[in-house]
Amino acid sequence: MNIALLFGVFFVLVMLSVPIGVSLGVATSLTLVLTSNIGPIMVAQKAFTGLDSFTLIAIPFFMLAGNLMALGGIARRIVNMADAAVGKFTGGLGMATIIGCMFFAAISGSGPATVTAMGSIMLPEMEKRGYDKGFSTGLTATAGTIGVIIPPSIPFVIYGVASGTSVGDLFKAGFIPGILIGIALMIVCYIISKKQGYKGSEHSQNGKTSFLRTFFDSLPALMAPVIILGGIYGGIFTPTEAAVVATVYSLIVGKFVYHELTWKIVLESYRSTADMNGFTGLALGFSMSFASYLAMEQIPSKVAGVLLGTISSKWALLLLIIVILLVVGCFVDNISSCLILTPVFLPIITGIGMSPVHFGIMMTVALAIGFVTPPYGVNLFVASAVAKLKIEVVSKAAIPFIGAMLVCLLLIAFIEPISMLLVWLL
């Protein structure tokens, strides 16, 4: 009864468009008041202790680094380099957008931030070169999901804290799946572009001299992911320290190398980061309270016992979990979904012998697909706002790319080395 009340109140509030963080806090508090002798003060206590984590400091710093890079010229030069490399091929500008998203993903760790940065640069250019506006926007929205898969990734940090898994191992594990998804999206982009006649451009950047000029101009921008990921994989600094390094590097390059960051822009980046982190922190804190109540009622172990006792096939169980993640991702944001579902599914996946790191990658990819599926579809809303296009048009155009992501999700789920190879080697 108490669990029905907990989830019932939560989903009713979500459907009424109450913010996720508030919905979690109200649902947990109301359930405690009506079904137990524990005071609602527990909600505040668990929220505070849940946020009191050194690892979580990485989140605002990666957000700030992404803002500084988007506004300081780094994102634009990454796109210029990607265009110079593949722009001459069929669908080249679309593939340049995907590559740009992959590089920016290795900086910002955020899907919506990736869509905003890449979309504002690439969508007008793609429209100018004759690409269908719906196709361009759907492609950008879907490619932006790579922002939470290629490390550093904010959802990886959240999952690591929620599950007790090494964030460094998650960062290693996410690299190959992110590249796999990027390649799959480029294949779909090429097929559609071939059919629609989106030819490559033969502008001056394709010349050898112009290519070298673009490369050297982009070199400081291209070094950002190399420094961040190289430092993490090389054991020079932790993921949290890498977030600070990324912020300082973005500030120095944007201000003193590209001379595009003014102090006004820097202050605006601070304000924007504070707003985003406040929203994320609220959801994160109350998610911890929600998860603590689930643990107190032993819901995760009960669910695990029922599923493991009912479904004997490991693969059938894994498929069921994937379907649940895909459905939940359509309605609830990645961070809240991760914090709510991790304690429920963790006993199940360990019971079938799956590594928590492997599951973390699978969960993140499955929930990331929700970024481009209504009604939640945050990437769809961001991309449609940037392109000034109806959400229905963008959703329809994104369908082939979502199909490619689903294929990649199944490969990631059932072929363990795709996620775990770098963890085993490094």
Coordinates of C-alpha atoms in Angstrom, one line a residue:
M1 CA 0.0 0.0 0.0
N2 CA 2.7 2.4 0.9
I3 CA 4.7 1.7 -2.3
A4 CA 1.5 2.2 -4.3
L5 CA 1.0 5.6 -2.6
L6 CA 4.7 6.6 -3.1
F7 CA 4.7 5.9 -6.9
G8 CA 1.1 7.0 -7.4
V9 CA 1.7 10.5 -5.9
F10 CA 5.0 10.8 -7.8
F11 CA 3.5 10.0 -11.2
V12 CA 0.4 12.1 -10.6
L13 CA 2.6 15.1 -9.8
V14 CA 4.9 14.4 -12.8
M15 CA 1.8 14.3 -15.1
L16 CA 0.7 17.7 -13.6
S17 CA 4.1 19.1 -14.8
V18 CA 5.4 19.6 -11.2
P19 CA 9.2 19.6 -11.4
I20 CA 10.8 16.2 -10.9
G21 CA 12.7 17.2 -7.8
V22 CA 9.6 18.6 -6.1
S23 CA 7.5 15.5 -7.1
L24 CA 10.1 13.2 -5.5
G25 CA 10.3 15.2 -2.3
V26 CA 6.5 15.5 -1.9
A27 CA 5.8 11.9 -2.7
T28 CA 8.4 10.6 -0.2
S29 CA 7.3 13.1 2.5
L30 CA 3.6 12.3 2.1
T31 CA 4.2 8.5 2.2
L32 CA 6.3 8.8 5.4
V33 CA 3.6 10.9 7.1
L34 CA 0.7 8.7 6.2
T35 CA 2.2 5.2 6.5
S36 CA 5.0 5.4 9.1
N37 CA 6.1 6.9 12.4
I38 CA 9.2 8.4 10.8
G39 CA 9.1 12.2 10.5
P40 CA 9.4 13.9 7.1
I41 CA 12.6 15.5 8.4
M42 CA 14.2 12.2 7.1
V43 CA 13.6 13.5 3.5
A44 CA 15.7 16.6 4.2
Q45 CA 18.4 14.7 6.0
K46 CA 18.8 12.1 3.2
A47 CA 18.8 14.8 0.6
F48 CA 21.6 16.7 2.3
T49 CA 23.8 13.7 3.0
G50 CA 23.2 12.4 -0.6
L51 CA 24.5 15.7 -2.0
D52 CA 27.5 15.8 0.4
S53 CA 29.8 14.0 -2.0
F54 CA 33.1 15.1 -3.5
T55 CA 32.3 13.2 -6.7
L56 CA 29.3 15.4 -7.4
I57 CA 31.4 18.5 -7.5
A58 CA 32.2 17.4 -11.1
I59 CA 28.6 18.2 -12.3
P60 CA 28.6 22.0 -12.0
F61 CA 32.2 22.2 -13.3
F62 CA 31.4 20.1 -16.4
M63 CA 28.3 22.3 -16.9
L64 CA 30.4 25.4 -16.7
A65 CA 33.1 24.0 -19.0
G66 CA 30.4 23.3 -21.6
N67 CA 29.0 26.8 -21.4
L68 CA 32.4 28.4 -21.7
M69 CA 33.4 26.2 -24.7
A70 CA 30.1 26.9 -26.4
L71 CA 30.5 30.7 -26.0
G72 CA 34.3 31.0 -26.2
G73 CA 34.8 29.7 -29.8
I74 CA 35.9 26.2 -29.0
A75 CA 32.7 24.5 -30.1
R76 CA 32.7 26.5 -33.4
R77 CA 36.3 25.5 -34.2
I78 CA 35.5 21.8 -33.5
V79 CA 32.7 22.0 -36.1
N80 CA 35.0 23.8 -38.6
M81 CA 37.6 21.0 -38.2
A82 CA 34.9 18.3 -38.6
D83 CA 33.5 20.0 -41.7
A84 CA 37.0 20.3 -43.2
A85 CA 37.6 16.6 -42.6
V86 CA 34.3 15.1 -44.0
G87 CA 32.4 18.0 -45.5
K88 CA 33.2 17.0 -49.1
F89 CA 31.5 13.6 -48.8
T90 CA 27.8 12.9 -49.4
G91 CA 25.9 14.2 -46.4
G92 CA 29.2 15.6 -45.2
L93 CA 27.8 18.5 -43.2
G94 CA 25.4 16.1 -41.4
M95 CA 28.4 13.8 -40.5
A96 CA 30.4 16.9 -39.4
T97 CA 27.5 17.7 -37.0
I98 CA 27.7 14.2 -35.6
I99 CA 31.5 14.4 -35.2
G100 CA 31.2 17.8 -33.6
C101 CA 28.7 16.4 -31.1
M102 CA 31.1 13.6 -30.3
F103 CA 34.0 16.0 -29.6
F104 CA 31.8 18.3 -27.6
A105 CA 30.5 15.4 -25.7
A106 CA 34.0 14.8 -24.5
I107 CA 33.9 18.2 -23.0
S108 CA 30.5 19.1 -21.7
G109 CA 29.0 15.7 -20.5
S110 CA 25.4 17.1 -21.2
G111 CA 23.0 16.2 -24.0
P112 CA 21.0 19.4 -24.1
A113 CA 24.2 21.5 -23.9
T114 CA 25.6 19.6 -26.9
V115 CA 22.4 20.2 -28.9
T116 CA 22.4 23.9 -28.1
A117 CA 26.1 24.4 -29.0
M118 CA 26.1 22.3 -32.2
G119 CA 22.6 23.3 -33.3
S120 CA 23.1 27.0 -33.1
I121 CA 26.2 26.6 -35.3
M122 CA 25.2 23.9 -37.7
L123 CA 21.5 24.2 -38.4
P124 CA 21.7 27.5 -40.2
E125 CA 24.6 26.3 -42.2
M126 CA 22.9 23.0 -43.2
E127 CA 19.8 24.9 -44.2
K128 CA 21.9 27.3 -46.3
R129 CA 23.5 24.3 -48.2
G130 CA 20.1 22.8 -49.1
Y131 CA 19.5 20.2 -46.3
D132 CA 15.9 19.7 -45.3
K133 CA 15.3 21.6 -42.0
G134 CA 13.5 18.7 -40.3
F135 CA 16.2 16.2 -41.2
S136 CA 19.0 18.6 -39.9
T137 CA 17.1 19.2 -36.7
G138 CA 16.3 15.6 -36.1
L139 CA 19.9 14.6 -36.7
T140 CA 21.2 17.2 -34.4
A141 CA 18.8 16.3 -31.6
T142 CA 19.7 12.6 -31.8
A143 CA 23.5 13.2 -32.1
G144 CA 23.2 15.4 -29.0
T145 CA 22.5 12.2 -27.0
I146 CA 26.1 11.3 -27.4
G147 CA 26.8 14.1 -24.9
V148 CA 25.8 11.7 -22.0
I149 CA 27.6 8.6 -23.4
I150 CA 31.1 9.6 -24.5
P151 CA 32.9 10.6 -21.3
P152 CA 33.0 12.7 -19.3
S153 CA 29.3 12.2 -18.7
I154 CA 27.2 13.8 -16.0
P155 CA 24.8 10.7 -15.8
F156 CA 27.9 8.5 -15.3
V157 CA 28.8 10.5 -12.3
I158 CA 25.2 10.2 -11.0
Y159 CA 25.1 6.5 -11.5
G160 CA 28.6 6.0 -9.9
V161 CA 27.4 7.8 -6.8
A162 CA 24.0 5.9 -6.7
S163 CA 25.6 2.5 -7.3
G164 CA 29.0 2.8 -5.6
T165 CA 30.7 2.1 -8.9
S166 CA 34.0 3.7 -9.9
V167 CA 33.3 6.8 -12.0
G168 CA 36.7 6.3 -13.6
D169 CA 35.7 2.8 -14.8
L170 CA 32.4 4.2 -16.2
F171 CA 34.3 6.8 -18.1
K172 CA 36.5 4.2 -19.6
A173 CA 33.6 2.0 -20.5
G174 CA 31.6 4.7 -22.2
F175 CA 34.2 5.6 -24.8
I176 CA 33.7 2.7 -27.3
P177 CA 29.8 2.7 -27.0
G178 CA 29.8 6.5 -27.7
I179 CA 31.9 6.0 -30.8
L180 CA 29.8 3.1 -31.9
I181 CA 26.6 5.2 -31.7
G182 CA 28.4 8.1 -33.6
I183 CA 29.4 5.7 -36.4
A184 CA 25.8 4.3 -36.6
L185 CA 24.3 7.7 -36.9
M186 CA 26.8 8.7 -39.6
I187 CA 25.8 5.6 -41.6
V188 CA 22.1 6.5 -41.4
C189 CA 23.0 10.1 -42.3
Y190 CA 24.9 8.9 -45.4
I191 CA 22.1 6.6 -46.5
I192 CA 19.4 9.3 -46.2
S193 CA 21.7 12.0 -47.8
K194 CA 22.4 9.7 -50.7
K195 CA 18.7 9.2 -51.3
Q196 CA 17.9 12.9 -50.9
G197 CA 20.9 14.2 -52.9
Y198 CA 22.6 16.1 -50.1
K199 CA 26.0 16.4 -51.8
G200 CA 29.3 17.4 -50.1
S201 CA 30.6 20.9 -50.4
E202 CA 33.5 21.9 -52.5
H203 CA 34.3 25.1 -50.7
S204 CA 37.8 26.4 -50.1
Q205 CA 38.2 24.5 -46.8
N206 CA 38.8 21.3 -48.8
G207 CA 42.0 22.6 -50.2
K208 CA 45.2 21.4 -48.5
T209 CA 46.3 24.9 -47.4
S210 CA 42.9 25.7 -46.1
F211 CA 42.7 22.3 -44.3
L212 CA 46.0 22.9 -42.5
R213 CA 44.9 26.4 -41.6
T214 CA 41.7 25.1 -40.1
F215 CA 43.5 22.3 -38.3
F216 CA 46.0 24.7 -36.6
D217 CA 43.2 27.2 -35.8
S218 CA 41.2 24.3 -34.2
L219 CA 44.2 22.7 -32.4
P220 CA 43.6 24.3 -29.0
A221 CA 39.9 23.3 -29.2
L222 CA 40.8 19.7 -30.2
M223 CA 43.3 19.4 -27.4
A224 CA 40.5 19.9 -24.8
P225 CA 39.1 16.3 -24.9
V226 CA 42.7 14.9 -25.3
I227 CA 43.7 16.7 -22.1
I228 CA 40.6 15.7 -20.2
L229 CA 40.3 12.1 -21.2
G230 CA 44.1 11.6 -21.3
G231 CA 44.4 12.9 -17.8
I232 CA 41.7 10.6 -16.5
Y233 CA 42.8 7.4 -18.4
G234 CA 46.5 8.2 -17.5
G235 CA 45.7 8.5 -13.8
I236 CA 46.9 12.1 -13.7
F237 CA 43.7 13.3 -12.1
T238 CA 40.3 12.0 -11.0
P239 CA 37.1 12.7 -13.0
T240 CA 36.2 15.4 -10.5
E241 CA 39.5 17.1 -10.9
A242 CA 39.2 16.7 -14.6
A243 CA 36.0 18.8 -14.5
V244 CA 38.0 21.6 -12.9
V245 CA 40.8 21.3 -15.4
A246 CA 38.2 21.4 -18.2
T247 CA 36.8 24.7 -16.8
V248 CA 40.2 26.4 -16.4
Y249 CA 41.3 25.2 -19.9
S250 CA 38.1 26.5 -21.4
L251 CA 38.5 29.9 -19.7
I252 CA 42.1 30.3 -20.8
V253 CA 41.6 29.2 -24.4
G254 CA 38.4 31.2 -24.9
K255 CA 39.8 34.4 -23.3
F256 CA 43.4 34.4 -24.2
V257 CA 43.8 32.3 -27.3
Y258 CA 40.5 32.9 -29.3
H259 CA 39.7 36.2 -27.6
E260 CA 36.0 35.5 -27.8
L261 CA 35.2 35.3 -24.1
T262 CA 34.4 38.6 -22.5
W263 CA 33.9 39.0 -18.7
K264 CA 30.2 39.6 -19.4
I265 CA 30.0 36.2 -21.2
V266 CA 31.9 34.6 -18.4
L267 CA 29.5 36.0 -15.7
E268 CA 26.5 34.9 -17.8
S269 CA 28.0 31.4 -18.0
Y270 CA 28.3 31.3 -14.2
R271 CA 24.7 32.4 -13.9
S272 CA 23.5 29.8 -16.4
T273 CA 25.5 27.0 -14.7
A274 CA 24.1 28.0 -11.3
D275 CA 20.6 27.8 -12.6
M276 CA 21.1 24.3 -14.2
N277 CA 23.0 23.0 -11.2
G278 CA 20.2 24.2 -8.8
F279 CA 17.6 22.3 -10.8
T280 CA 19.8 19.2 -11.0
G281 CA 20.8 19.4 -7.3
L282 CA 17.2 19.6 -6.2
A283 CA 16.3 16.5 -8.3
L284 CA 19.4 14.7 -7.1
G285 CA 18.9 15.4 -3.4
F286 CA 15.3 14.3 -3.3
S287 CA 16.0 11.3 -5.5
M288 CA 18.4 10.2 -2.8
S289 CA 15.6 10.5 -0.2
F290 CA 13.3 8.5 -2.6
A291 CA 15.9 5.8 -3.0
S292 CA 16.5 5.6 0.7
Y293 CA 12.8 5.0 1.4
L294 CA 12.8 2.2 -1.3
A295 CA 15.8 0.6 0.5
M296 CA 14.1 1.0 3.9
E297 CA 11.1 -0.9 2.6
Q298 CA 13.4 -3.5 0.9
I299 CA 11.6 -2.9 -2.4
P300 CA 14.8 -3.5 -4.6
S301 CA 15.4 -6.9 -3.0
K302 CA 11.7 -7.9 -3.3
V303 CA 11.5 -6.9 -6.9
A304 CA 14.8 -8.7 -7.7
G305 CA 13.5 -11.9 -5.9
V306 CA 10.2 -11.8 -7.9
L307 CA 11.9 -11.3 -11.3
L308 CA 14.7 -13.7 -10.8
G309 CA 12.2 -16.3 -9.5
T310 CA 9.8 -15.8 -12.4
I311 CA 12.1 -15.3 -15.4
S312 CA 14.8 -18.0 -15.8
S313 CA 16.5 -16.6 -19.0
K314 CA 19.2 -14.0 -18.4
W315 CA 18.5 -12.6 -21.9
A316 CA 14.8 -12.3 -21.4
L317 CA 15.3 -10.5 -18.1
L318 CA 17.8 -8.1 -19.7
L319 CA 15.3 -7.4 -22.5
L320 CA 12.6 -6.7 -20.0
I321 CA 14.9 -4.3 -18.1
I322 CA 15.7 -2.5 -21.4
V323 CA 12.0 -2.1 -22.3
I324 CA 11.3 -0.6 -18.8
L325 CA 14.3 1.8 -19.2
L326 CA 13.1 2.9 -22.6
V327 CA 9.5 3.5 -21.4
V328 CA 10.7 5.4 -18.2
G329 CA 13.1 7.5 -20.3
C330 CA 10.1 8.7 -22.3
F331 CA 8.6 10.3 -19.2
V332 CA 11.4 11.1 -16.7
D333 CA 14.7 12.8 -17.1
N334 CA 18.0 10.7 -17.1
I335 CA 19.2 11.8 -13.7
S336 CA 16.0 11.1 -11.8
S337 CA 15.4 7.8 -13.7
C338 CA 18.9 6.7 -12.8
L339 CA 18.6 7.4 -9.1
I340 CA 15.1 5.8 -8.9
L341 CA 15.9 2.7 -10.9
T342 CA 19.5 1.9 -9.9
P343 CA 18.7 0.6 -6.5
V344 CA 15.8 -1.5 -7.9
F345 CA 17.8 -3.0 -10.8
L346 CA 21.2 -3.4 -9.2
P347 CA 20.4 -6.5 -7.2
I348 CA 18.9 -8.1 -10.3
I349 CA 21.8 -7.5 -12.7
T350 CA 24.3 -8.6 -10.1
G351 CA 22.1 -11.7 -9.6
I352 CA 22.5 -12.6 -13.3
G353 CA 26.2 -12.0 -13.2
M354 CA 26.3 -8.6 -15.1
S355 CA 29.0 -6.1 -14.1
P356 CA 27.6 -2.9 -12.5
V357 CA 29.8 -0.9 -14.9
H358 CA 28.4 -2.7 -18.0
F359 CA 24.9 -2.1 -16.6
G360 CA 25.6 1.6 -16.0
I361 CA 26.5 2.1 -19.7
M362 CA 23.5 0.1 -20.9
M363 CA 21.2 2.1 -18.6
T364 CA 22.6 5.5 -19.7
V365 CA 22.2 4.7 -23.4
A366 CA 18.7 3.4 -22.9
L367 CA 17.6 6.5 -20.9
A368 CA 19.4 8.7 -23.4
I369 CA 17.1 7.6 -26.1
G370 CA 14.4 9.2 -24.0
F371 CA 16.1 12.5 -24.9
V372 CA 14.6 12.2 -28.4
T373 CA 11.3 10.5 -27.7
P374 CA 8.2 12.4 -26.6
P375 CA 6.7 13.4 -24.2
Y376 CA 10.0 14.1 -22.3
G377 CA 12.3 14.4 -25.3
V378 CA 14.4 17.3 -23.9
N379 CA 16.8 17.2 -26.9
L380 CA 13.8 17.5 -29.2
F381 CA 12.5 20.5 -27.5
V382 CA 15.9 22.2 -27.4
A383 CA 16.6 21.4 -31.1
S384 CA 13.1 22.6 -32.2
A385 CA 13.5 25.8 -30.2
V386 CA 16.9 26.5 -31.9
A387 CA 15.5 25.6 -35.4
K388 CA 12.1 27.3 -34.7
L389 CA 10.4 24.1 -36.0
K390 CA 7.4 22.1 -34.7
I391 CA 8.2 19.3 -32.4
E392 CA 6.2 16.9 -34.5
V393 CA 8.4 17.5 -37.6
V394 CA 11.6 17.0 -35.6
S395 CA 10.3 13.8 -34.0
K396 CA 9.4 12.3 -37.3
A397 CA 12.8 13.1 -38.8
A398 CA 14.6 11.6 -35.8
I399 CA 13.0 8.2 -36.2
P400 CA 15.7 6.6 -38.4
F401 CA 18.4 7.8 -36.1
I402 CA 16.5 6.5 -33.0
G403 CA 16.4 3.1 -34.8
A404 CA 20.2 3.2 -35.2
M405 CA 20.5 3.9 -31.5
L406 CA 18.2 1.0 -30.5
V407 CA 20.4 -1.4 -32.6
C408 CA 23.5 0.0 -30.8
L409 CA 21.7 -0.4 -27.4
L410 CA 21.1 -4.1 -28.0
L411 CA 24.7 -4.6 -29.1
I412 CA 26.0 -2.8 -26.0
A413 CA 23.7 -4.9 -23.8
F414 CA 24.5 -8.3 -25.2
I415 CA 28.1 -7.9 -26.2
E416 CA 30.0 -7.1 -23.0
P417 CA 33.5 -6.2 -24.5
I418 CA 32.0 -3.2 -26.3
S419 CA 31.6 -1.6 -22.9
M420 CA 34.2 -3.4 -20.8
L421 CA 37.2 -3.7 -23.1
L422 CA 38.9 -0.4 -22.0
V423 CA 38.1 -1.2 -18.4
W424 CA 39.9 -4.6 -18.7
L425 CA 42.9 -3.1 -20.6
L426 CA 43.5 0.2 -18.7

